[in-house]
Tab-separated table of C-alpha atoms and ligand atoms in Angstrom:
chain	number	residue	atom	x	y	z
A	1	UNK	CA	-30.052	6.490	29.780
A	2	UNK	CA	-31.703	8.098	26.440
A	3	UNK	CA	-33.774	5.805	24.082
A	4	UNK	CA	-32.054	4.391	21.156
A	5	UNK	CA	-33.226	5.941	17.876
A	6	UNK	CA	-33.082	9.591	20.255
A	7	UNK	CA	-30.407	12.052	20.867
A	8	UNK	CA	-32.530	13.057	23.631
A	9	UNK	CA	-31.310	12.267	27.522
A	10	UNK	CA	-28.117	10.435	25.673
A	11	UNK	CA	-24.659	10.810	27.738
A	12	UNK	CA	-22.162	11.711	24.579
A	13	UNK	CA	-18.013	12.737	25.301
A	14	UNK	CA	-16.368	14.092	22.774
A	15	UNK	CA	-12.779	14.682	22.681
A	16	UNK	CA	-11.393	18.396	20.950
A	17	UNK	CA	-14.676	19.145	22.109
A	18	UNK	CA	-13.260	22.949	22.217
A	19	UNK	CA	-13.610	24.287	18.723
A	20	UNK	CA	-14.372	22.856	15.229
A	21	UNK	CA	-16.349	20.267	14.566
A	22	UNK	CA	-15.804	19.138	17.836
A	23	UNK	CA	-17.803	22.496	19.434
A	24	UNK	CA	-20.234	22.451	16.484
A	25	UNK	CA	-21.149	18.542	17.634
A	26	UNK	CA	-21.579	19.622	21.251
A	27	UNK	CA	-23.705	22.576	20.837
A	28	UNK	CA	-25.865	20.376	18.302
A	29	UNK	CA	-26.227	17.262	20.220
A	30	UNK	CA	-27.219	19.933	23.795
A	31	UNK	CA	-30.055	21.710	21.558
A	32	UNK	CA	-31.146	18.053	20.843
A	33	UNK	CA	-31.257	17.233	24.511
A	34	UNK	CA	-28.133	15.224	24.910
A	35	UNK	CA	-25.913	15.396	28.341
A	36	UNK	CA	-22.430	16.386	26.653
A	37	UNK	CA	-19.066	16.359	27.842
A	38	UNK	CA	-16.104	17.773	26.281
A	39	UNK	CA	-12.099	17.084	26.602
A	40	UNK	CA	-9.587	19.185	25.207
A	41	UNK	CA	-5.801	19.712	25.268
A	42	UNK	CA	-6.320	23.196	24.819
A	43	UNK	CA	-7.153	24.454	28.400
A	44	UNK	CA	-7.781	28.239	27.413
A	45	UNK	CA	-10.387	27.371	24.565
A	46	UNK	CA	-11.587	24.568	26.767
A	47	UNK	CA	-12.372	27.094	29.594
A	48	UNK	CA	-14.141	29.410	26.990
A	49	UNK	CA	-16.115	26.620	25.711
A	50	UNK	CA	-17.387	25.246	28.799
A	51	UNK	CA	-18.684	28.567	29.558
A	52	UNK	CA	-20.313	29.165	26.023
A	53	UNK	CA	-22.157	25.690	26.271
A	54	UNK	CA	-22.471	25.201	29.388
A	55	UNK	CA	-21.399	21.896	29.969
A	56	UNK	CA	-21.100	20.583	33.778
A	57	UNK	CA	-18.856	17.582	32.701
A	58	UNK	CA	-15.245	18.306	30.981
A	59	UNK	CA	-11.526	17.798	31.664
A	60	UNK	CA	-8.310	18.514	30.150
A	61	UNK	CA	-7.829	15.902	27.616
A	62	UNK	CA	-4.618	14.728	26.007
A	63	UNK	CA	-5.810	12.066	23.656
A	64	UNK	CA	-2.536	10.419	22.942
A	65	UNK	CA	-2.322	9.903	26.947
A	66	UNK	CA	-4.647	6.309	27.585
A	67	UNK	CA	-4.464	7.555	31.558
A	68	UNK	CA	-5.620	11.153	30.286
A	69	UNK	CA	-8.466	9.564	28.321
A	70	UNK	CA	-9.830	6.919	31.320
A	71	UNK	CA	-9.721	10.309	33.812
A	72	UNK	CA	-11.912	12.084	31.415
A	73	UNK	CA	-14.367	8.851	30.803
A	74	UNK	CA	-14.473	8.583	34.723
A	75	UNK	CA	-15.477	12.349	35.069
A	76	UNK	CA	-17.558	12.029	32.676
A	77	UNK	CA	-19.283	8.854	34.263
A	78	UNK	CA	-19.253	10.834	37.581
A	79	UNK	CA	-20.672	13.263	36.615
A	80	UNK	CA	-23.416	12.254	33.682
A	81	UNK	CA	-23.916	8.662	34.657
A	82	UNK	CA	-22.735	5.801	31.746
A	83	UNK	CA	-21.582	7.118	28.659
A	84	UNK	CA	-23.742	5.828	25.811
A	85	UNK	CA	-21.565	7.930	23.183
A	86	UNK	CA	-18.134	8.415	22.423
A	87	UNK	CA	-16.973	10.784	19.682
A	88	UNK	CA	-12.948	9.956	18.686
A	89	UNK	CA	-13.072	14.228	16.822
A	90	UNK	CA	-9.550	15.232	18.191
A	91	UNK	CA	-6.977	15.670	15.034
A	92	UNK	CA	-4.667	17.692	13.903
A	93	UNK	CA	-2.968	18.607	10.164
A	94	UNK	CA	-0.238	19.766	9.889
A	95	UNK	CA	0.831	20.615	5.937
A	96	UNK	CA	3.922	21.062	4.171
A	97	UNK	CA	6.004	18.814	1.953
A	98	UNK	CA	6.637	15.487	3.006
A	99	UNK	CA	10.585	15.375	2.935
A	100	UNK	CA	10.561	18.646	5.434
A	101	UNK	CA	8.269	17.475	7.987
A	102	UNK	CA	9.964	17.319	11.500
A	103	UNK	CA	10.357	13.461	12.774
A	104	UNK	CA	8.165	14.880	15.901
A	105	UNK	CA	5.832	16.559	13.823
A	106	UNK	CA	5.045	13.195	11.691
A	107	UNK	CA	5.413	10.871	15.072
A	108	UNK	CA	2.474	13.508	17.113
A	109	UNK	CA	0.015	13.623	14.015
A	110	UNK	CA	0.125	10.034	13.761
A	111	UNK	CA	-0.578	9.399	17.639
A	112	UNK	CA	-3.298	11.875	18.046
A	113	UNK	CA	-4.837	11.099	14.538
A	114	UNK	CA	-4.830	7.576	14.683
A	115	UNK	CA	-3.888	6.241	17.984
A	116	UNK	CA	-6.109	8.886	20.156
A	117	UNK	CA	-8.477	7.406	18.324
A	118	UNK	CA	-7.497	3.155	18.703
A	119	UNK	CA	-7.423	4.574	22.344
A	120	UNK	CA	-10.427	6.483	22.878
A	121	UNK	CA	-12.331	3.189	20.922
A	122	UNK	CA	-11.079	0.718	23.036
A	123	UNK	CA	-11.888	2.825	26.265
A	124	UNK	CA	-15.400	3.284	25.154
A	125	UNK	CA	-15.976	0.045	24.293
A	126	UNK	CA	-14.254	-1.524	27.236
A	127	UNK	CA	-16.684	0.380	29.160
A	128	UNK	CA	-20.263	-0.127	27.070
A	129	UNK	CA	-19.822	-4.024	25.537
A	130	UNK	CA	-20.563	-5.129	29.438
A	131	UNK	CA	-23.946	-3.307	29.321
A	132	UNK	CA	-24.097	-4.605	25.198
A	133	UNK	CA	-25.105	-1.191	24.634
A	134	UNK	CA	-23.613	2.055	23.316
A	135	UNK	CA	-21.990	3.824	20.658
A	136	UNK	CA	-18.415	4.755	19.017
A	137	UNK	CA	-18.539	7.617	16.436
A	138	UNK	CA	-14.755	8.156	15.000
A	139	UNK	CA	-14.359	11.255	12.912
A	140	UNK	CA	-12.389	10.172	10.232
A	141	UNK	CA	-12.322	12.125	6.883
A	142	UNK	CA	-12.412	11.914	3.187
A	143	UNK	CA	-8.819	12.580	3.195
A	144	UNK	CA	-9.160	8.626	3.956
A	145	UNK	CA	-10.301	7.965	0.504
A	146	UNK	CA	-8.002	10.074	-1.502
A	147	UNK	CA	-4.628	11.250	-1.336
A	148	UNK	CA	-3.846	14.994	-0.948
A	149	UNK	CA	0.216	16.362	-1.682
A	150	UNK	CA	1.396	18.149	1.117
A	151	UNK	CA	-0.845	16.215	3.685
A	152	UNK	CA	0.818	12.865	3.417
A	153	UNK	CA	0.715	11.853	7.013
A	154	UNK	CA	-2.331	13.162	7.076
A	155	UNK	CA	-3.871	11.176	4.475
A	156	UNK	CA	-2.652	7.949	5.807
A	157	UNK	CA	-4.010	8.906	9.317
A	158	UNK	CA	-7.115	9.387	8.288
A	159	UNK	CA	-6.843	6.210	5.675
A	160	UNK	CA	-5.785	4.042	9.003
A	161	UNK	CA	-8.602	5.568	10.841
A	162	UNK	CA	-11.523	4.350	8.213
A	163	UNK	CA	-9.834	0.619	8.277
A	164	UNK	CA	-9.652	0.633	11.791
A	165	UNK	CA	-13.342	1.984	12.169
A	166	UNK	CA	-14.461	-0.580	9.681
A	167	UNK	CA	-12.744	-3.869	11.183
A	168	UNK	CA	-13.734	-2.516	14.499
A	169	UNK	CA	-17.361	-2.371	13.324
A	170	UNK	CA	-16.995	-5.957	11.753
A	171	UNK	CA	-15.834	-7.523	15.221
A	172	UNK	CA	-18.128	-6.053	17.600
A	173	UNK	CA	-21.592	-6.793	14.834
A	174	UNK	CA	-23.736	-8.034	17.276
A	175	UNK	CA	-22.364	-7.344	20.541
A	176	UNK	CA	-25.130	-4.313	20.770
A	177	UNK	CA	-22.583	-1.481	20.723
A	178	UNK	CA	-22.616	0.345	17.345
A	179	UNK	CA	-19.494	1.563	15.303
A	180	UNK	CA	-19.687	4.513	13.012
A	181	UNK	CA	-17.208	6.763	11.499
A	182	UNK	CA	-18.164	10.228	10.174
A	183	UNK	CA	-15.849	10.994	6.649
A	184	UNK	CA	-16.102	14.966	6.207
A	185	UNK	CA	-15.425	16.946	3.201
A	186	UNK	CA	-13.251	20.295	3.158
A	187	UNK	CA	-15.211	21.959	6.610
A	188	UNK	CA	-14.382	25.573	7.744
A	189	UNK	CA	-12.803	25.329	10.792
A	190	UNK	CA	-9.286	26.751	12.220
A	191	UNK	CA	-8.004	23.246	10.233
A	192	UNK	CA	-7.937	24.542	6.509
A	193	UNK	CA	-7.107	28.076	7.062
A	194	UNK	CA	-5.830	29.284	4.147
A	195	UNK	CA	-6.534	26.604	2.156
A	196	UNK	CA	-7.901	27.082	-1.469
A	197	UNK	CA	-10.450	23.883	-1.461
A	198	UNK	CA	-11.491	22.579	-4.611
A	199	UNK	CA	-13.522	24.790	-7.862
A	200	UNK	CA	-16.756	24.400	-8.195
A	201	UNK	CA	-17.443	22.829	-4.913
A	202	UNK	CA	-17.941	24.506	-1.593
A	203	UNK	CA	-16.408	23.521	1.671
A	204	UNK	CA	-19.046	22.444	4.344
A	205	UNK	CA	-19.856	23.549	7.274
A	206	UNK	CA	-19.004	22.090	11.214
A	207	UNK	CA	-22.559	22.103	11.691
A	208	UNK	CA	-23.224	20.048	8.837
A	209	UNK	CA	-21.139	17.533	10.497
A	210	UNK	CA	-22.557	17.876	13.537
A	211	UNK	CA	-25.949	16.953	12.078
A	212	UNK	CA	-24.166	14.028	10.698
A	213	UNK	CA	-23.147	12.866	14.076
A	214	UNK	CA	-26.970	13.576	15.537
A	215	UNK	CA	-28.046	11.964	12.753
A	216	UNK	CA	-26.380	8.499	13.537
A	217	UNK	CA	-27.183	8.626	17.590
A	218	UNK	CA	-30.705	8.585	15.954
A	219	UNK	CA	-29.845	5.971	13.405
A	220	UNK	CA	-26.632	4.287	13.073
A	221	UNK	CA	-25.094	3.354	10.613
A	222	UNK	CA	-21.665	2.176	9.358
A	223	UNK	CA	-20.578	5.628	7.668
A	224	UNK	CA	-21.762	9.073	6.513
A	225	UNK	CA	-19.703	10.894	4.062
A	226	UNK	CA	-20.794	14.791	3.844
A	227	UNK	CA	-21.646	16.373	1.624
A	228	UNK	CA	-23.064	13.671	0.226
A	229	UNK	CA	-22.062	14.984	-3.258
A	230	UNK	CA	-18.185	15.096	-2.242
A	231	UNK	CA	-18.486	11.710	-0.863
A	232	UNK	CA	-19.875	10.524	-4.299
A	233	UNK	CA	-17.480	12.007	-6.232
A	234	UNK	CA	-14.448	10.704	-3.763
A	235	UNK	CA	-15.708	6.806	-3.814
A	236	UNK	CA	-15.940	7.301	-7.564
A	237	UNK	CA	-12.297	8.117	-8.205
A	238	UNK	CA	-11.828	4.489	-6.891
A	239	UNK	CA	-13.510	3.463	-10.830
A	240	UNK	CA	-11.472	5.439	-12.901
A	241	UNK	CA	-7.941	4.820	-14.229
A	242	UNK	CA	-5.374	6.395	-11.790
A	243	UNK	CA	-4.671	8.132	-14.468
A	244	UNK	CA	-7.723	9.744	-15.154
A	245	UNK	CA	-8.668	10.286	-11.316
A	246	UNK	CA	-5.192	12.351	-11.078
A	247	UNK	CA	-6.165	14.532	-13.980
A	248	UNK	CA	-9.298	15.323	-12.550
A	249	UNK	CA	-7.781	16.170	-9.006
A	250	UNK	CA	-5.445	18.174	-10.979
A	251	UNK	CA	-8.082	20.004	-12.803
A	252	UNK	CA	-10.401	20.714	-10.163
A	253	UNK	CA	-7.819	21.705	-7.879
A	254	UNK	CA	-8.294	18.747	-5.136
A	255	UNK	CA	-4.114	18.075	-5.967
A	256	UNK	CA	-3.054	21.499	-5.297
A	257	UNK	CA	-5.095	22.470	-2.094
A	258	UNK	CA	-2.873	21.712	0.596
A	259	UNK	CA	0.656	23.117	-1.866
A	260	UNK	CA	0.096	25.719	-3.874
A	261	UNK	CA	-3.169	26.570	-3.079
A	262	UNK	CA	-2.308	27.575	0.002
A	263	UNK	CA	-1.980	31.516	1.775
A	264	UNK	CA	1.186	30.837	4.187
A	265	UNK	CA	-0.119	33.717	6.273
A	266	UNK	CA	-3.666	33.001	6.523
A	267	UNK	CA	-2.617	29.280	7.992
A	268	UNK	CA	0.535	30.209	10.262
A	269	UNK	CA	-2.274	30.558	13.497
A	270	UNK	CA	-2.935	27.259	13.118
A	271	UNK	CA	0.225	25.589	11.936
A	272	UNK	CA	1.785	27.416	15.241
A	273	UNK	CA	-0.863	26.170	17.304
A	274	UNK	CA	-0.856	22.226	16.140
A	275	UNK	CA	3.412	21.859	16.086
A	276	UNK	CA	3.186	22.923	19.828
A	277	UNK	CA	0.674	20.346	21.154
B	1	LIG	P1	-9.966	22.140	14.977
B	1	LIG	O1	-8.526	22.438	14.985
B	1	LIG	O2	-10.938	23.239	14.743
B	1	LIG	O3	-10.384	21.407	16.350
B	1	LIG	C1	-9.666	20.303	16.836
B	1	LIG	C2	-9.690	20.310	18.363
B	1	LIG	O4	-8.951	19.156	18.818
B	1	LIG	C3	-8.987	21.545	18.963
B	1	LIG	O5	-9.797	22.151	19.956
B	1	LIG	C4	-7.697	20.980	19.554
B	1	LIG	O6	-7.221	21.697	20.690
B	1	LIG	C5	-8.117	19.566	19.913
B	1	LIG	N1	-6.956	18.667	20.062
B	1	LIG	C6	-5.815	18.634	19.296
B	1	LIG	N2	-4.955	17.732	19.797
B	1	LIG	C7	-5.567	17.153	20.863
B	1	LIG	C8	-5.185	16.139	21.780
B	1	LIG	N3	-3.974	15.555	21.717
B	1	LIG	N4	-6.048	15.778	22.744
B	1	LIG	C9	-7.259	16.385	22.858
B	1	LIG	N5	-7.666	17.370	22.032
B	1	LIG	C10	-6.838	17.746	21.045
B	1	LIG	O7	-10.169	20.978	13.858
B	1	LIG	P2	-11.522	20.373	13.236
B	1	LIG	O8	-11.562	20.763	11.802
B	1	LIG	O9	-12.673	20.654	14.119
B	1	LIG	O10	-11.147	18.829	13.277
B	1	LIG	C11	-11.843	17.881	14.066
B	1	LIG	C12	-11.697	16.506	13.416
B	1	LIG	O11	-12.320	16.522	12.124
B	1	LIG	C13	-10.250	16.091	13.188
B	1	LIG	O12	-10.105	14.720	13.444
B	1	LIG	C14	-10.051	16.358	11.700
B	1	LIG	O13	-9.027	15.586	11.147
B	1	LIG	C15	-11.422	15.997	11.169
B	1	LIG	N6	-11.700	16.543	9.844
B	1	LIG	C16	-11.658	17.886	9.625
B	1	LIG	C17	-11.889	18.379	8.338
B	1	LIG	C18	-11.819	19.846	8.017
B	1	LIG	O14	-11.739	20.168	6.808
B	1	LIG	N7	-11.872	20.750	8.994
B	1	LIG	C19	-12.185	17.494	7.296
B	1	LIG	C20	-12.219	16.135	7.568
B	1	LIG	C21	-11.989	15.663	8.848
């Protein structure tokens, strides 16, 4: 098992380990010396990833599946030896106006966003509180401190997903296994194709959260928001008037990113690609 306050040696599974900030966060944490598995529902981009990282330990993962998720934590057991790192990354966002979205569109966002997650936390920690010692990384998003039009379910996935990470982090203080949730900014990956972000501040990139996620293996901590500069600005919206806060998101385009700031054709890939999973 690695050393704490190393990534080095460390056994880490991440689920949607296949692309995004998922593949950025493996191919980090194996240049830092970490043993990394991956789990994907995408078995094509899985293979391809595999390959480009060269990972020994990985299975087809379907997070909203809890039998899916325990076969993957056994492989990667079997394989790696105990897992001293979780990472909940799976998610999915679907966009469009809140009236239109299919019941089964809605219902699938909300049980890989939010209860892949409850599940892949509970499995981890089922598995390290016996040895009191390990570590649950959730990657939940700033989306959970603000509220974006034409992401609704998305929002309040990722809203669930920072109070669930918190309370989680509250109950199991000193049982020796830490809790951490990683709150990203606007990151280019397949996700926000064709979104417009928001002026004057540039979307980050999957590595940057991927140094996030090293960064707590080496030191954890309750939460990183990145950048750091969106995270300030998001937390501060919670001082101003609501009235005030939506004039600024209207201004700097943070209201409008997911509606009419975005290219349909530019984000039909994806949108095809997360309605079918
Ligand atoms: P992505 O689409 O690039 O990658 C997500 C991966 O998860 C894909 O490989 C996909 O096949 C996999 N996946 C989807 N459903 C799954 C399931 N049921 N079981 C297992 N794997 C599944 O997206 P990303 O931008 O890398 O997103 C990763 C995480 O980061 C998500 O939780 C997302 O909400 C969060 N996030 C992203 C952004 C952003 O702007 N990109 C911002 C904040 C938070």
């Amino acid at each position: 098992m690695g050393r704490a306050g190393t990534v080095h040696g460390k056994v880490v599974a991440i689920s949607g380990g296949a692309r995004g900030i998922g593949y950025a966060t493996a191919r980090r944490l194996i240049d830092d010396g970490a043993r990394v598995a991956i789990g994907d529902i995408d078995d094509e981009r899985l293979k391809e990833a595999v390959g480009e990282l060269g990972v020994t330990a990985y299975t087809h993962l379907d997070v909203t599946d809890p039998d899916s998720f325990a076969r993957f934590l056994d492989h990667v057991e079997d394989v790696l030896g105990p897992v001293d790192v979780v990472v909940n990354n799976a998610g999915i966002m679907p966009l469009g106006a809140s009236a239109e979205e299919p019941d089964a569109v809605s219902r699938r966002e909300v049980e890989i966003n939010l209860l892949g997650v409850i599940t892949g936390t509970k499995q981890a920690l089922t598995r390290m509180l016996p040895r009191r010692s390990g570590h649950v990384i959730n990657i939940s998003s700033l989306a959970g401190e603000s509220y974006v039009p034409g992401g609704a379910t998305y929002c309040a996935t990722k809203h669930a997903v920072k109070a669930y990470t918190e309370t989680v982090r509250r109950e199991y203080r000193n049982s020796g296994v830490s809790v951490s949730q990683v709150m990203p900014f606007f990151t280019n990956t397949e996700l926000v194709a064709g979104t417009s972000g928001t002026k004057g501040m540039r979307n980050v990139e999957p590595e940057d959260i991927a140094a996030a996620v090293a960064g707590l293996i080496v030191r954890p901590r309750p939460r990183v928001r990145v950048s750091k500069l969106a995270g300030a600005i998001t937390q501060s919206q919670a001082f101003l008037p609501s009235r005030v806060s939506e004039y600024l998101g209207r201004v700097l385009g943070a209201e409008s990113a997911f509606t009419a700031g975005v290219d349909p054709s530019a984000r039909q890939a994806y949108e095809d690609r997360v309605r079918a999973v």
